[in-house]
Amino acid sequence: DQQVKQNSPSLSVQEGRISILNCDYTNSMFDYFLWYKKYPAEGPTFLISISSIKDKNEDGRFTVFLNKSAKHLSLHIVPSQPGDSAVYFCAAKGWSSASKIIFGSGTRLSIRP
Amino acid sequence: DVKVTQSSRYLVKRTGEKVFLECVQDMDHENMFWYRQDPGLGLRLIYFSYDVKMKEKGDIPEGYSVSREKKERFSLILESASTNQTSMYLCASSPEPGGYSNQPQHFGDGTRLSIL
């Protein structure tokens, strides 16, 4: 049973537009959420995170929104750039889970020129 | 910059072989992790360690063991490799003791392991 779900395996967005990647979770004990970005033949790199006490966190072109009641988070990238083409993983953990992070299955984002 | 180095980028082994995957980090991080990445399944945690000689099972430990004799090095061992262990293996590390860390994990570039 997947506790962190990314239901869209792929997404194609035109350069300059907004990219929205979605993630749902089932475990109400999760209180910290992260997004990682992965290029082919490289390991994932940390992008942005959000604690459950917040509903929004922004870092440059990247914003993560958290809706605790819906158990849903999203990553917004605006404006989208060609270098944003990658696989994005949503991840979640609870404070008592001893750093055990649960990852989603990933969404492949392609930015069209 | 944190550097997590995995000893091999590509590895081909035969079923039944004992396989060692090595990972070294240079930032004195307490926590180290081994994941495998499979299409449609994301990253799944195999084992992690929050201190030297300490280890904890992740979600899919069966068929694997780990060793952490030194703080900077975390080894993943496939006791008797099988074809269903063909996968991308990723090592990661993060700071803070005790395993209760909200610091993001830093990943190596992965080892693509094929078991024939």
Tab-separated table of C-alpha atoms in Angstrom:
chain	number	residue	atom	x	y	z
A	1	ASP	CA	0.000	0.000	0.000
A	2	GLN	CA	1.625	3.213	-1.176
A	3	GLN	CA	1.564	5.871	1.512
A	4	VAL	CA	2.831	8.563	-0.853
A	5	LYS	CA	1.263	8.654	-4.293
A	6	GLN	CA	2.173	10.579	-7.402
A	7	ASN	CA	-0.634	9.659	-9.762
A	8	SER	CA	0.803	11.328	-12.851
A	9	PRO	CA	3.803	9.398	-14.178
A	10	SER	CA	4.548	12.149	-16.681
A	11	LEU	CA	3.779	15.792	-17.417
A	12	SER	CA	4.622	17.981	-20.416
A	13	VAL	CA	4.651	21.787	-20.054
A	14	GLN	CA	5.613	24.567	-22.430
A	15	GLU	CA	8.646	26.621	-21.533
A	16	GLY	CA	7.701	29.754	-19.605
A	17	ARG	CA	4.435	28.314	-18.312
A	18	ILE	CA	3.681	26.992	-14.845
A	19	SER	CA	4.384	23.343	-13.993
A	20	ILE	CA	2.261	21.815	-11.247
A	21	LEU	CA	3.241	18.455	-9.817
A	22	ASN	CA	0.882	16.762	-7.415
A	23	CYS	CA	1.308	14.353	-4.542
A	24	ASP	CA	-1.146	12.672	-2.173
A	25	TYR	CA	-0.417	10.898	1.069
A	26	THR	CA	-2.429	8.630	3.318
A	27	ASN	CA	-0.586	8.667	6.639
A	28	SER	CA	-1.812	11.480	8.896
A	29	MET	CA	1.333	11.069	11.030
A	30	PHE	CA	3.492	12.563	8.293
A	31	ASP	CA	4.594	16.014	9.324
A	32	TYR	CA	7.450	16.877	6.988
A	33	PHE	CA	7.412	16.784	3.215
A	34	LEU	CA	10.142	17.102	0.631
A	35	TRP	CA	10.563	17.298	-3.122
A	36	TYR	CA	13.573	15.858	-4.882
A	37	LYS	CA	14.625	16.259	-8.494
A	38	LYS	CA	16.467	13.572	-10.412
A	39	TYR	CA	18.289	13.773	-13.725
A	40	PRO	CA	19.168	10.576	-15.614
A	41	ALA	CA	22.348	8.878	-14.377
A	42	GLU	CA	22.461	11.098	-11.279
A	43	GLY	CA	21.183	10.717	-7.745
A	44	PRO	CA	18.166	12.710	-6.544
A	45	THR	CA	18.899	16.210	-5.296
A	46	PHE	CA	16.884	17.992	-2.648
A	47	LEU	CA	14.704	20.782	-4.017
A	48	ILE	CA	12.378	22.145	-1.366
A	49	SER	CA	10.582	21.046	1.807
A	50	ILE	CA	7.659	22.024	3.974
A	51	SER	CA	6.721	21.331	7.558
A	52	SER	CA	3.141	20.513	8.492
A	53	ILE	CA	2.856	23.740	10.488
A	54	LYS	CA	2.980	25.664	7.218
A	55	ASP	CA	0.795	25.603	4.137
A	56	LYS	CA	3.249	27.206	1.736
A	57	ASN	CA	6.980	27.454	1.251
A	58	GLU	CA	8.655	29.367	-1.534
A	59	ASP	CA	12.187	29.280	-2.891
A	60	GLY	CA	12.763	31.254	-6.059
A	61	ARG	CA	10.796	29.693	-8.904
A	62	PHE	CA	9.691	26.775	-6.720
A	63	THR	CA	6.725	26.824	-4.336
A	64	VAL	CA	5.321	23.918	-2.385
A	65	PHE	CA	1.744	24.001	-1.117
A	66	LEU	CA	0.416	21.726	1.603
A	67	ASN	CA	-3.255	20.983	2.188
A	68	LYS	CA	-3.343	18.872	5.339
A	69	SER	CA	-7.079	18.315	5.358
A	70	ALA	CA	-6.909	16.868	1.854
A	71	LYS	CA	-3.549	15.144	2.509
A	72	HIS	CA	-2.273	16.737	-0.647
A	73	LEU	CA	0.768	18.694	-1.626
A	74	SER	CA	1.854	20.254	-4.858
A	75	LEU	CA	5.009	21.708	-6.344
A	76	HIS	CA	4.685	24.757	-8.575
A	77	ILE	CA	7.492	25.778	-10.884
A	78	VAL	CA	7.117	29.144	-12.552
A	79	PRO	CA	8.316	29.970	-15.078
A	80	SER	CA	9.290	26.524	-16.306
A	81	GLN	CA	12.706	26.239	-17.929
A	82	PRO	CA	14.302	23.514	-20.084
A	83	GLY	CA	16.633	22.570	-17.226
A	84	ASP	CA	13.586	21.656	-15.149
A	85	SER	CA	13.066	18.548	-17.287
A	86	ALA	CA	13.673	15.733	-14.810
A	87	VAL	CA	11.896	13.207	-12.605
A	88	TYR	CA	10.420	14.738	-9.459
A	89	PHE	CA	9.912	12.680	-6.320
A	90	CYS	CA	7.605	13.669	-3.516
A	91	ALA	CA	8.615	12.347	-0.071
A	92	ALA	CA	7.203	12.404	3.442
A	93	LYS	CA	8.215	11.504	6.974
A	94	GLY	CA	6.844	11.613	10.499
A	95	TRP	CA	8.764	12.954	13.512
A	96	SER	CA	8.868	9.534	15.107
A	97	SER	CA	9.980	7.604	12.073
A	98	ALA	CA	13.703	7.890	12.707
A	99	SER	CA	14.486	9.515	9.398
A	100	LYS	CA	12.563	6.900	7.483
A	101	ILE	CA	11.429	8.881	4.452
A	102	ILE	CA	8.707	7.466	2.217
A	103	PHE	CA	9.032	8.353	-1.453
A	104	GLY	CA	6.422	8.527	-4.156
A	105	SER	CA	6.873	6.840	-7.518
A	106	GLY	CA	7.931	10.024	-9.284
A	107	THR	CA	6.636	12.265	-12.084
A	108	ARG	CA	8.678	12.825	-15.225
A	109	LEU	CA	8.432	16.494	-16.198
A	110	SER	CA	9.274	17.494	-19.764
A	111	ILE	CA	9.536	21.159	-20.714
A	112	ARG	CA	8.696	21.832	-24.366
A	113	PRO	CA	10.367	24.728	-26.208
B	1	ASP	CA	29.428	20.460	-0.789
B	2	VAL	CA	28.392	17.047	0.492
B	3	LYS	CA	29.832	14.220	-1.514
B	4	VAL	CA	28.320	10.764	-1.468
B	5	THR	CA	30.343	8.381	-3.596
B	6	GLN	CA	29.203	4.985	-4.743
B	7	SER	CA	32.029	2.717	-5.823
B	8	SER	CA	30.518	1.527	-9.103
B	9	ARG	CA	28.175	3.146	-11.613
B	10	TYR	CA	27.422	-0.134	-13.399
B	11	LEU	CA	27.798	-3.689	-12.173
B	12	VAL	CA	26.921	-7.033	-13.747
B	13	LYS	CA	26.834	-10.144	-11.582
B	14	ARG	CA	25.484	-13.681	-11.805
B	15	THR	CA	22.725	-15.285	-9.765
B	16	GLY	CA	23.986	-16.784	-6.533
B	17	GLU	CA	26.973	-14.480	-6.275
B	18	LYS	CA	27.632	-12.429	-3.154
B	19	VAL	CA	27.602	-8.772	-4.179
B	20	PHE	CA	29.022	-5.799	-2.304
B	21	LEU	CA	27.947	-2.218	-3.017
B	22	GLU	CA	30.064	0.409	-1.311
B	23	CYS	CA	29.158	3.959	-0.328
B	24	VAL	CA	31.331	6.656	1.218
B	25	GLN	CA	30.326	10.123	2.416
B	26	ASP	CA	32.711	12.921	3.283
B	27	MET	CA	30.595	15.167	5.515
B	28	ASP	CA	30.726	13.287	8.806
B	29	HIS	CA	26.997	12.525	8.592
B	30	GLU	CA	25.518	10.249	11.232
B	31	ASN	CA	22.777	8.735	9.084
B	32	MET	CA	23.277	6.636	5.976
B	33	PHE	CA	20.714	4.888	3.803
B	34	TRP	CA	20.389	2.375	0.999
B	35	TYR	CA	17.478	2.565	-1.453
B	36	ARG	CA	16.567	0.823	-4.631
B	37	GLN	CA	14.761	2.606	-7.442
B	38	ASP	CA	12.475	0.685	-9.767
B	39	PRO	CA	10.143	2.052	-12.483
B	40	GLY	CA	6.730	2.919	-11.085
B	41	LEU	CA	7.802	2.172	-7.525
B	42	GLY	CA	9.933	5.174	-6.661
B	43	LEU	CA	12.658	4.837	-4.063
B	44	ARG	CA	12.241	2.080	-1.516
B	45	LEU	CA	14.303	1.954	1.640
B	46	ILE	CA	16.314	-1.232	2.134
B	47	TYR	CA	18.328	-0.458	5.273
B	48	PHE	CA	19.582	2.557	7.143
B	49	SER	CA	22.111	3.258	9.848
B	50	TYR	CA	22.195	6.105	12.351
B	51	ASP	CA	25.549	5.278	13.902
B	52	VAL	CA	28.580	3.095	13.444
B	53	LYS	CA	27.691	-0.572	13.842
B	54	MET	CA	23.991	0.319	14.091
B	55	LYS	CA	21.485	-0.705	11.448
B	56	GLU	CA	17.747	-0.641	10.990
B	57	LYS	CA	15.604	-2.487	8.471
B	58	GLY	CA	13.770	-0.449	5.929
B	59	ASP	CA	10.766	-1.533	3.908
B	60	ILE	CA	12.399	-4.226	1.775
B	61	PRO	CA	15.356	-5.751	3.678
B	62	GLU	CA	14.846	-9.334	2.502
B	63	GLY	CA	17.844	-10.687	0.625
B	64	TYR	CA	20.092	-7.850	1.769
B	65	SER	CA	22.382	-7.075	4.668
B	66	VAL	CA	24.478	-4.040	5.521
B	67	SER	CA	27.692	-3.168	7.274
B	68	ARG	CA	28.818	0.072	8.877
B	69	GLU	CA	32.220	-0.365	10.477
B	70	LYS	CA	33.253	3.265	9.971
B	71	LYS	CA	31.151	6.401	10.096
B	72	GLU	CA	31.870	7.396	6.520
B	73	ARG	CA	31.245	4.017	4.891
B	74	PHE	CA	28.024	2.034	4.484
B	75	SER	CA	28.030	-1.203	2.545
B	76	LEU	CA	25.083	-3.058	1.058
B	77	ILE	CA	25.476	-6.812	0.651
B	78	LEU	CA	23.406	-9.092	-1.533
B	79	GLU	CA	23.994	-12.435	0.144
B	80	SER	CA	23.012	-14.537	-2.871
B	81	ALA	CA	22.073	-12.361	-5.821
B	82	SER	CA	18.854	-13.082	-7.681
B	83	THR	CA	17.457	-11.657	-10.904
B	84	ASN	CA	14.744	-9.731	-9.026
B	85	GLN	CA	17.507	-7.697	-7.410
B	86	THR	CA	18.362	-6.122	-10.748
B	87	SER	CA	17.804	-2.451	-10.032
B	88	MET	CA	19.268	0.995	-9.498
B	89	TYR	CA	20.736	1.240	-5.995
B	90	LEU	CA	21.080	4.625	-4.343
B	91	CYS	CA	23.025	5.497	-1.206
B	92	ALA	CA	22.237	8.614	0.831
B	93	SER	CA	23.410	10.354	3.976
B	94	SER	CA	22.040	13.012	6.304
B	95	PRO	CA	23.296	14.759	9.445
B	96	GLU	CA	22.068	14.745	13.047
B	97	PRO	CA	22.371	11.880	15.462
B	98	GLY	CA	19.775	9.403	16.540
B	99	GLY	CA	18.165	9.147	13.158
B	100	TYR	CA	15.538	11.811	13.863
B	101	SER	CA	16.619	14.208	11.197
B	102	ASN	CA	14.640	16.673	9.150
B	103	GLN	CA	17.721	17.519	7.162
B	104	PRO	CA	17.379	16.481	3.540
B	105	GLN	CA	19.274	13.445	2.421
B	106	HIS	CA	22.185	13.745	0.024
B	107	PHE	CA	22.338	11.029	-2.577
B	108	GLY	CA	25.096	9.365	-4.540
B	109	ASP	CA	24.764	8.936	-8.305
B	110	GLY	CA	23.615	5.350	-8.006
B	111	THR	CA	24.801	1.909	-9.030
B	112	ARG	CA	22.912	0.170	-11.802
B	113	LEU	CA	23.151	-3.494	-10.909
B	114	SER	CA	22.231	-6.256	-13.336
B	115	ILE	CA	21.931	-9.833	-12.133
B	116	LEU	CA	22.118	-12.383	-14.954
